[in-house]
CSV table of C-alpha atoms in Angstrom, one decimal:
chain,number,residue,atom,x,y,z
A,28,UNK,CA,0.0,0.0,0.0
A,29,UNK,CA,1.4,3.4,-0.9
A,30,UNK,CA,1.6,6.1,1.7
A,31,UNK,CA,-0.8,8.3,-0.2
A,32,UNK,CA,-3.4,5.6,-0.1
A,33,UNK,CA,-3.3,4.9,3.6
A,34,UNK,CA,-6.5,6.0,5.5
A,35,UNK,CA,-6.1,8.8,7.9
A,36,UNK,CA,-6.3,7.0,11.2
A,37,UNK,CA,-4.3,6.9,14.5
A,38,UNK,CA,-3.4,3.4,13.4
A,39,UNK,CA,-2.1,4.5,10.0
A,40,UNK,CA,0.6,7.3,10.2
A,41,UNK,CA,0.4,9.8,7.3
A,42,UNK,CA,4.2,9.7,6.8
A,43,UNK,CA,5.9,6.8,5.2
A,44,UNK,CA,9.4,5.5,6.1
A,45,UNK,CA,11.1,3.5,3.4
A,46,UNK,CA,12.0,-0.1,4.4
A,47,UNK,CA,14.7,-2.2,2.8
A,48,UNK,CA,13.8,-4.8,0.3
A,49,UNK,CA,15.3,-7.6,2.5
A,50,UNK,CA,12.8,-6.7,5.2
A,51,UNK,CA,9.9,-6.9,2.7
A,52,UNK,CA,11.1,-10.4,1.6
A,53,UNK,CA,11.5,-11.5,5.2
A,54,UNK,CA,8.0,-10.4,6.1
A,55,UNK,CA,6.6,-12.0,3.0
A,56,UNK,CA,8.1,-15.3,3.8
A,57,UNK,CA,6.9,-15.1,7.4
A,58,UNK,CA,3.4,-14.4,6.3
A,59,UNK,CA,3.4,-17.2,3.8
A,60,UNK,CA,4.6,-19.6,6.5
A,61,UNK,CA,1.9,-18.5,8.9
A,62,UNK,CA,-0.7,-18.9,6.1
A,63,UNK,CA,0.5,-22.4,5.4
A,64,UNK,CA,0.2,-23.4,9.0
A,65,UNK,CA,-3.3,-22.1,9.5
A,66,UNK,CA,-6.1,-23.4,7.3
A,67,UNK,CA,-9.7,-22.6,8.1
A,68,UNK,CA,-8.8,-22.0,11.8
A,69,UNK,CA,-6.9,-25.3,11.9
A,70,UNK,CA,-3.2,-25.8,12.4
A,71,UNK,CA,-2.4,-28.1,9.5
A,72,UNK,CA,1.2,-28.8,10.5
A,73,UNK,CA,0.3,-29.5,14.2
A,74,UNK,CA,1.5,-33.0,15.2
A,75,UNK,CA,0.3,-33.1,18.8
A,76,UNK,CA,-3.2,-34.1,19.8
A,77,UNK,CA,-5.0,-31.5,21.9
A,78,UNK,CA,-7.4,-32.4,24.7
A,79,UNK,CA,-9.5,-29.6,26.3
A,80,UNK,CA,-10.4,-29.9,29.9
A,81,UNK,CA,-12.5,-27.6,32.2
A,82,UNK,CA,-10.3,-25.1,33.9
A,83,UNK,CA,-12.2,-24.3,37.1
A,84,UNK,CA,-14.9,-25.6,39.5
A,85,UNK,CA,-16.3,-28.9,40.4
A,86,UNK,CA,-16.3,-30.2,36.8
A,87,UNK,CA,-12.6,-29.5,36.6
A,88,UNK,CA,-11.8,-31.4,39.8
A,89,UNK,CA,-14.0,-34.3,39.0
A,90,UNK,CA,-12.5,-34.6,35.5
A,91,UNK,CA,-8.9,-34.7,36.9
A,92,UNK,CA,-10.0,-37.3,39.4
A,93,UNK,CA,-11.5,-39.5,36.7
A,94,UNK,CA,-8.4,-39.3,34.5
A,95,UNK,CA,-6.3,-40.2,37.5
A,96,UNK,CA,-8.4,-43.2,38.3
A,97,UNK,CA,-7.8,-44.3,34.6
A,98,UNK,CA,-4.0,-44.0,35.1
A,99,UNK,CA,-4.0,-40.8,33.0
A,100,UNK,CA,-2.9,-38.3,35.6
A,101,UNK,CA,-2.5,-34.8,34.3
A,102,UNK,CA,0.9,-33.3,35.0
A,103,UNK,CA,0.3,-29.6,35.6
A,104,UNK,CA,3.7,-28.1,36.7
A,105,UNK,CA,2.6,-24.5,36.8
A,106,UNK,CA,-1.0,-23.9,37.9
A,107,UNK,CA,-0.9,-20.5,36.2
A,108,UNK,CA,-0.3,-22.1,32.8
A,109,UNK,CA,-3.2,-23.3,30.6
A,110,UNK,CA,-1.3,-26.2,29.1
A,111,UNK,CA,-0.3,-29.5,30.7
A,112,UNK,CA,0.7,-33.1,29.8
A,113,UNK,CA,-0.4,-36.6,30.4
A,114,UNK,CA,2.8,-38.6,30.5
A,115,UNK,CA,1.1,-41.9,29.5
A,116,UNK,CA,0.0,-40.2,26.2
A,117,UNK,CA,3.2,-38.8,24.8
A,118,UNK,CA,1.7,-37.1,21.8
A,119,UNK,CA,-1.1,-35.3,23.8
A,120,UNK,CA,-1.3,-31.8,25.1
A,121,UNK,CA,-3.9,-30.8,27.7
A,122,UNK,CA,-5.4,-27.4,27.4
A,123,UNK,CA,-7.5,-26.0,30.3
A,124,UNK,CA,-10.4,-23.9,29.0
A,125,UNK,CA,-13.9,-22.8,29.9
A,126,UNK,CA,-16.3,-25.5,28.9
A,127,UNK,CA,-18.0,-23.4,26.3
A,128,UNK,CA,-14.6,-22.5,24.8
A,129,UNK,CA,-13.8,-26.2,24.6
A,130,UNK,CA,-16.8,-26.7,22.3
A,131,UNK,CA,-15.9,-23.6,20.3
A,132,UNK,CA,-12.3,-24.7,19.8
A,133,UNK,CA,-13.3,-28.2,18.8
A,134,UNK,CA,-15.4,-26.6,16.0
A,135,UNK,CA,-12.6,-24.3,15.0
A,136,UNK,CA,-10.1,-27.1,14.9
A,137,UNK,CA,-7.9,-25.8,17.7
A,138,UNK,CA,-8.8,-28.8,19.8
A,139,UNK,CA,-9.2,-32.5,18.8
A,140,UNK,CA,-10.9,-33.8,22.0
A,141,UNK,CA,-12.6,-32.4,25.0
A,142,UNK,CA,-14.6,-33.1,28.2
A,143,UNK,CA,-17.5,-30.9,29.0
A,144,UNK,CA,-21.1,-31.2,30.1
A,145,UNK,CA,-23.6,-32.5,27.6
A,146,UNK,CA,-25.6,-29.3,28.1
A,147,UNK,CA,-22.6,-27.1,27.1
A,148,UNK,CA,-21.9,-29.3,24.0
A,149,UNK,CA,-25.6,-29.0,23.0
A,150,UNK,CA,-25.8,-25.3,23.6
A,151,UNK,CA,-22.6,-24.1,22.0
A,152,UNK,CA,-22.4,-26.9,19.4
A,153,UNK,CA,-25.8,-25.9,18.1
A,154,UNK,CA,-26.3,-29.2,16.4
A,155,UNK,CA,-23.0,-29.0,14.3
A,156,UNK,CA,-22.3,-32.4,12.7
A,157,UNK,CA,-18.6,-32.0,13.3
A,158,UNK,CA,-19.1,-32.6,17.0
A,159,UNK,CA,-19.2,-36.3,17.9
A,160,UNK,CA,-19.9,-37.7,21.3
A,161,UNK,CA,-17.3,-40.4,22.0
A,162,UNK,CA,-18.5,-41.3,25.5
A,163,UNK,CA,-21.9,-40.1,26.7
A,164,UNK,CA,-21.8,-41.1,30.4
A,165,UNK,CA,-18.7,-40.2,32.4
A,166,UNK,CA,-20.8,-40.5,35.6
A,167,UNK,CA,-20.3,-37.0,37.1
A,168,UNK,CA,-21.7,-33.5,36.6
A,169,UNK,CA,-25.3,-34.9,36.6
A,170,UNK,CA,-28.0,-32.3,36.1
A,171,UNK,CA,-30.9,-31.4,33.9
A,172,UNK,CA,-31.8,-28.3,31.9
A,173,UNK,CA,-35.3,-27.5,33.1
A,174,UNK,CA,-38.0,-24.9,32.9
A,175,UNK,CA,-39.2,-23.6,36.2
A,176,UNK,CA,-42.2,-21.3,37.1
A,177,UNK,CA,-43.4,-19.7,40.3
A,178,UNK,CA,-45.6,-21.8,42.7
A,179,UNK,CA,-47.9,-18.8,43.3
A,180,UNK,CA,-50.0,-16.3,41.4
A,181,UNK,CA,-51.3,-17.2,37.9
A,182,UNK,CA,-49.0,-20.2,37.9
A,183,UNK,CA,-50.3,-21.8,41.1
A,184,UNK,CA,-52.4,-24.5,39.2
A,185,UNK,CA,-50.1,-24.8,36.2
A,186,UNK,CA,-48.2,-28.2,36.4
A,187,UNK,CA,-47.3,-29.1,32.9
A,188,UNK,CA,-45.7,-27.5,29.8
A,189,UNK,CA,-49.0,-28.1,27.9
A,190,UNK,CA,-50.9,-26.1,30.5
A,191,UNK,CA,-48.3,-23.4,30.4
A,192,UNK,CA,-48.7,-23.2,26.6
A,193,UNK,CA,-52.5,-23.0,26.8
A,194,UNK,CA,-52.5,-20.0,29.2
A,195,UNK,CA,-54.4,-17.1,27.5
A,196,UNK,CA,-52.0,-14.5,29.0
A,197,UNK,CA,-49.3,-15.1,26.4
A,198,UNK,CA,-49.7,-13.0,23.2
A,199,UNK,CA,-47.5,-11.4,20.7
A,200,UNK,CA,-47.7,-8.1,22.5
A,201,UNK,CA,-47.2,-9.8,26.0
A,202,UNK,CA,-45.1,-12.9,25.6
A,203,UNK,CA,-44.0,-15.4,28.3
A,204,UNK,CA,-40.7,-13.9,29.6
A,205,UNK,CA,-38.0,-16.5,30.2
A,206,UNK,CA,-34.7,-15.8,31.8
A,207,UNK,CA,-31.9,-18.1,30.7
A,208,UNK,CA,-28.3,-18.5,29.7
A,209,UNK,CA,-29.3,-21.0,27.1
A,210,UNK,CA,-30.1,-18.8,24.1
A,211,UNK,CA,-29.9,-21.7,21.5
A,212,UNK,CA,-31.5,-24.5,23.4
A,213,UNK,CA,-34.2,-22.3,25.0
A,214,UNK,CA,-35.9,-20.9,21.9
A,215,UNK,CA,-35.5,-24.3,20.1
A,216,UNK,CA,-37.2,-26.1,22.9
A,217,UNK,CA,-40.1,-23.6,23.1
A,218,UNK,CA,-40.7,-23.6,19.4
A,219,UNK,CA,-40.6,-27.5,19.2
A,220,UNK,CA,-43.2,-27.6,22.0
A,221,UNK,CA,-45.6,-25.1,20.4
A,222,UNK,CA,-44.9,-22.0,22.6
A,223,UNK,CA,-44.7,-19.3,20.0
A,224,UNK,CA,-45.2,-16.2,22.2
A,225,UNK,CA,-42.0,-16.3,24.2
A,226,UNK,CA,-39.2,-13.7,24.8
A,227,UNK,CA,-35.9,-14.5,26.3
A,228,UNK,CA,-33.5,-12.5,28.4
A,229,UNK,CA,-30.1,-13.3,29.9
A,230,UNK,CA,-29.3,-12.4,33.5
A,231,UNK,CA,-26.1,-12.4,35.5
A,232,UNK,CA,-26.0,-14.4,38.7
A,233,UNK,CA,-28.7,-16.5,40.1
A,234,UNK,CA,-31.7,-16.8,37.7
A,235,UNK,CA,-34.0,-18.0,40.5
A,236,UNK,CA,-34.5,-14.4,41.6
A,237,UNK,CA,-35.8,-13.2,38.3
A,238,UNK,CA,-39.5,-14.1,38.7
A,239,UNK,CA,-39.6,-12.6,42.2
A,240,UNK,CA,-38.0,-9.4,40.9
A,241,UNK,CA,-40.6,-9.2,38.2
A,242,UNK,CA,-38.1,-9.3,35.3
A,243,UNK,CA,-39.2,-12.8,34.1
A,244,UNK,CA,-42.2,-15.1,34.3
A,245,UNK,CA,-40.1,-18.3,34.2
A,246,UNK,CA,-36.5,-19.5,34.1
A,247,UNK,CA,-34.7,-22.1,32.1
A,248,UNK,CA,-31.6,-23.3,34.0
A,249,UNK,CA,-29.6,-26.3,35.1
A,250,UNK,CA,-31.1,-28.2,38.1
A,251,UNK,CA,-29.3,-30.8,40.2
A,252,UNK,CA,-31.4,-31.5,43.3
A,253,UNK,CA,-34.1,-28.9,42.9
A,254,UNK,CA,-33.5,-27.5,46.4
A,255,UNK,CA,-32.6,-24.0,45.2
A,256,UNK,CA,-35.8,-23.8,43.2
A,257,UNK,CA,-37.9,-24.8,46.2
A,258,UNK,CA,-36.2,-22.3,48.4
A,259,UNK,CA,-37.1,-19.6,45.9
A,260,UNK,CA,-40.8,-20.7,45.5
A,261,UNK,CA,-40.2,-22.1,42.0
A,262,UNK,CA,-41.3,-25.5,40.6
A,263,UNK,CA,-40.5,-27.7,37.7
A,264,UNK,CA,-43.3,-28.8,35.5
A,265,UNK,CA,-44.1,-32.0,33.6
A,266,UNK,CA,-42.6,-31.9,30.1
A,267,UNK,CA,-40.4,-29.0,31.0
A,268,UNK,CA,-37.0,-30.8,31.0
A,269,UNK,CA,-35.0,-29.9,27.9
A,270,UNK,CA,-32.3,-32.4,28.4
A,271,UNK,CA,-30.5,-34.6,31.0
A,272,UNK,CA,-26.8,-33.8,31.2
A,273,UNK,CA,-23.6,-35.1,32.6
A,274,UNK,CA,-19.9,-35.0,31.6
A,275,UNK,CA,-19.2,-36.4,28.1
A,276,UNK,CA,-16.1,-37.0,26.0
A,277,UNK,CA,-16.5,-35.1,22.7
A,278,UNK,CA,-14.3,-34.9,19.6
A,279,UNK,CA,-14.0,-33.2,16.3
A,280,UNK,CA,-15.2,-35.5,13.6
A,281,UNK,CA,-12.8,-34.0,11.1
A,282,UNK,CA,-9.8,-34.6,13.4
A,283,UNK,CA,-10.7,-38.2,13.9
A,284,UNK,CA,-11.1,-38.8,10.2
A,285,UNK,CA,-8.1,-36.8,9.0
A,286,UNK,CA,-5.6,-37.7,11.6
A,287,UNK,CA,-4.9,-41.3,12.5
A,288,UNK,CA,-2.9,-40.2,15.6
A,289,UNK,CA,-6.0,-38.4,16.9
A,290,UNK,CA,-8.1,-41.6,16.4
A,291,UNK,CA,-5.5,-43.8,18.0
A,292,UNK,CA,-5.3,-41.5,21.1
A,293,UNK,CA,-9.1,-41.4,21.3
A,294,UNK,CA,-9.2,-45.2,21.2
A,295,UNK,CA,-6.8,-45.5,24.2
A,296,UNK,CA,-8.6,-42.8,26.2
A,297,UNK,CA,-12.0,-44.5,25.5
A,298,UNK,CA,-10.8,-48.0,26.4
A,299,UNK,CA,-9.4,-46.7,29.7
A,300,UNK,CA,-12.6,-44.8,30.5
A,301,UNK,CA,-14.8,-47.7,29.6
A,302,UNK,CA,-12.8,-50.2,31.6
A,303,UNK,CA,-12.7,-48.1,34.7
A,304,UNK,CA,-16.3,-47.0,34.6
A,305,UNK,CA,-17.5,-50.5,34.0
A,306,UNK,CA,-15.6,-51.7,37.1
A,307,UNK,CA,-16.9,-49.0,39.4
A,308,UNK,CA,-19.0,-50.5,42.1
A,309,UNK,CA,-18.0,-54.0,41.3
A,310,UNK,CA,-16.1,-56.5,43.5
A,311,UNK,CA,-14.1,-59.6,43.0
A,312,UNK,CA,-15.3,-62.4,45.4
A,313,UNK,CA,-13.1,-65.5,45.8
A,314,UNK,CA,-14.1,-68.5,47.9
A,315,UNK,CA,-13.0,-72.1,48.4
A,316,UNK,CA,-15.6,-74.9,48.1
A,317,UNK,CA,-15.5,-78.6,48.5
A,318,UNK,CA,-16.7,-80.7,45.6
A,319,UNK,CA,-16.2,-83.8,43.5
A,320,UNK,CA,-15.7,-81.9,40.3
A,321,UNK,CA,-15.5,-78.4,38.9
A,322,UNK,CA,-18.8,-79.0,37.0
A,323,UNK,CA,-20.6,-80.0,40.2
A,324,UNK,CA,-19.3,-76.9,42.1
A,325,UNK,CA,-20.2,-74.7,39.1
A,326,UNK,CA,-23.8,-76.1,39.2
A,327,UNK,CA,-24.0,-75.4,42.9
A,328,UNK,CA,-22.9,-71.8,42.4
A,329,UNK,CA,-25.1,-71.1,39.4
A,330,UNK,CA,-28.1,-72.3,41.4
A,331,UNK,CA,-27.9,-68.9,43.1
A,332,UNK,CA,-29.0,-66.0,40.9
A,333,UNK,CA,-26.6,-63.4,42.4
A,334,UNK,CA,-23.5,-65.6,41.9
A,335,UNK,CA,-23.5,-65.7,38.1
A,336,UNK,CA,-20.8,-63.0,37.8
A,337,UNK,CA,-20.2,-61.3,34.4
A,338,UNK,CA,-20.3,-64.4,32.2
A,339,UNK,CA,-20.4,-67.1,34.8
A,340,UNK,CA,-18.2,-68.2,37.7
A,341,UNK,CA,-14.5,-69.2,37.3
A,342,UNK,CA,-14.0,-72.6,39.0
A,343,UNK,CA,-10.4,-73.8,39.5
A,344,UNK,CA,-9.0,-76.8,41.4
A,345,UNK,CA,-7.1,-76.1,44.6
A,346,UNK,CA,-4.3,-78.6,44.9
A,347,UNK,CA,-3.1,-79.7,48.3
A,348,UNK,CA,-0.6,-82.3,49.6
A,349,UNK,CA,-2.3,-85.1,51.7
A,350,UNK,CA,-0.3,-88.1,52.8
A,351,UNK,CA,2.5,-87.4,50.4
A,352,UNK,CA,0.0,-87.3,47.5
A,353,UNK,CA,-1.2,-84.3,45.5
A,354,UNK,CA,-5.0,-84.2,45.7
A,355,UNK,CA,-7.9,-81.9,44.9
A,356,UNK,CA,-10.4,-81.4,47.8
A,357,UNK,CA,-11.4,-77.8,47.2
A,358,UNK,CA,-12.2,-75.7,44.2
A,359,UNK,CA,-11.7,-71.9,44.1
A,360,UNK,CA,-14.6,-69.9,42.8
A,361,UNK,CA,-14.1,-66.4,41.4
A,362,UNK,CA,-17.0,-64.2,40.6
A,363,UNK,CA,-17.7,-60.5,40.0
A,364,UNK,CA,-20.4,-59.0,42.2
A,365,UNK,CA,-22.0,-55.5,42.2
A,366,UNK,CA,-21.6,-53.6,45.5
A,367,UNK,CA,-25.3,-53.5,46.2
A,368,UNK,CA,-25.5,-57.3,46.1
A,369,UNK,CA,-22.1,-58.0,47.9
A,370,UNK,CA,-23.3,-59.1,51.3
A,371,UNK,CA,-26.2,-61.2,49.9
A,372,UNK,CA,-23.7,-62.9,47.6
A,373,UNK,CA,-21.3,-63.7,50.4
A,374,UNK,CA,-24.2,-65.2,52.4
A,375,UNK,CA,-25.3,-67.4,49.5
A,376,UNK,CA,-21.7,-68.6,49.0
A,377,UNK,CA,-21.5,-69.7,52.6
A,378,UNK,CA,-24.9,-71.4,52.4
A,379,UNK,CA,-23.7,-73.6,49.6
A,380,UNK,CA,-20.4,-74.5,51.3
A,381,UNK,CA,-18.1,-71.6,50.5
A,382,UNK,CA,-15.4,-70.7,53.0
A,383,UNK,CA,-12.4,-68.4,53.2
A,384,UNK,CA,-14.2,-65.7,51.3
A,385,UNK,CA,-12.0,-62.9,50.0
A,386,UNK,CA,-13.4,-59.6,48.6
A,387,UNK,CA,-11.5,-56.9,46.7
A,388,UNK,CA,-12.7,-53.9,44.6
A,389,UNK,CA,-12.3,-54.1,40.9
A,390,UNK,CA,-10.3,-51.4,39.1
A,391,UNK,CA,-10.8,-52.2,35.5
A,392,UNK,CA,-12.9,-54.5,33.3
A,393,UNK,CA,-11.6,-54.7,29.8
A,394,UNK,CA,-13.9,-56.1,27.2
A,395,UNK,CA,-12.8,-57.9,24.1
A,396,UNK,CA,-13.6,-54.8,22.3
A,397,UNK,CA,-15.1,-51.6,23.6
A,398,UNK,CA,-18.8,-51.2,22.5
A,399,UNK,CA,-18.5,-47.5,22.2
A,400,UNK,CA,-15.4,-47.9,19.9
A,401,UNK,CA,-17.4,-49.9,17.5
A,402,UNK,CA,-20.2,-47.3,17.5
A,403,UNK,CA,-17.6,-44.5,16.9
A,404,UNK,CA,-16.0,-46.3,13.9
A,405,UNK,CA,-19.5,-46.8,12.5
A,406,UNK,CA,-20.4,-43.1,13.0
A,407,UNK,CA,-17.1,-42.1,11.3
A,408,UNK,CA,-17.7,-44.5,8.4
A,409,UNK,CA,-14.5,-46.4,9.1
C-alpha cells in the first residue's frame, strides 16, 4: 500500500518511512509460512493431539479425578499455565479452557478432543455435525436443563408444559418472559413444543431471583437436586425438561477422520474410561468350596442367581498335599459382584459351602472390544 493511499487514522501514520527490500522479503516469507500453518482455523502442521479440559470448578476437579483413576494423571507443573501433559500419552497436550470454549475450539479445529457437560456441548455446538460424542456417560456432573415457574399467582395451578402453553395470557404483545443463559436450546425447545409467544432475556448471577423481581415469568436453567428452586418458591413442570446432562467426552469428527494419531489416542482414552467406569461399584469375590468336580461346584454356584458373575463363575481346582500325594479337595470360585449385592452374595456362597471368602474392589474390566469404539467407527464410516 502506498503512503498516499493509507487511510487517515491513528493506526495509519500519514508519513511513510522507506524499508529495505530484504525486510519486505522476510515479512513476506513469514506471512506465507503462517498462512501455510493455519487453514480454516486449523493448524495443519500440528502433530500433537489437543485435549480440552474444564479449567475451574467442580467439573474440573472431577475430570482430573476420573483421569487419575484411569491412570491418566494430568501433569500440571505450573497452575498458572493453561497447558499440561499426560505422561502416558506422549503425543497429547492438555489445554485448560472454559467448557464453552472447549466446544468452540473443537469446532474451529484448535482442539481435537474435550470433556464438557452435555448441556454445554448441545448449547454451543448448536447441532453442528462435526461434534461427535465419543462417551456419553462419564458419571459425574449430573444435572438437567429444566423450565421452572413460580408456585404462586397465575402459575399456582399450572403443572405441565402443555398447561403453560395454553394459558391465555401469552400474546405477541405480551409474551412469556423466560430468563436463561441457554439462548440456543431455550428458543428451540419452546418452538418445538408449540410455545410461540416467548421472549428470552439473559441475567447475570442466580436466575432464581428473576421471577420474584418481576423481570421474568419463568427461568430455564440447570437443576441438580431442585433445592434452590424450592427455596425460591419455584417449581419444575411436567414436560419441562429440555435435556439430561452429565460430563461427556466429545471430539472433532474432522480430526478423527483426517488424523490417525487423533483416532488412536481417542481409542486409548476411550478404552481406559470404559474399563474403569464399568468396574466402578464391582467387587471380585473369591471363595473355596469342597466338591467332587469343577462342574458339580459350578452347578451349585449357578443355582444362586446373584452368583453368576459377568459371564459365569470361574472354578479352578485347589491342589493340596495329603499323605504325600497331591489331591484336589477344594475348588476356588471367582465371581464379579456389584456392590449392592455384595453381602447377599457372600451369604449365598456360605450357604452352599463356600469358605475363606475374599473380597476386593475391581479397578478395570476390559472387554474384548469396547462397544462405544465400534459405535464410533461406524459413525465415522471407518
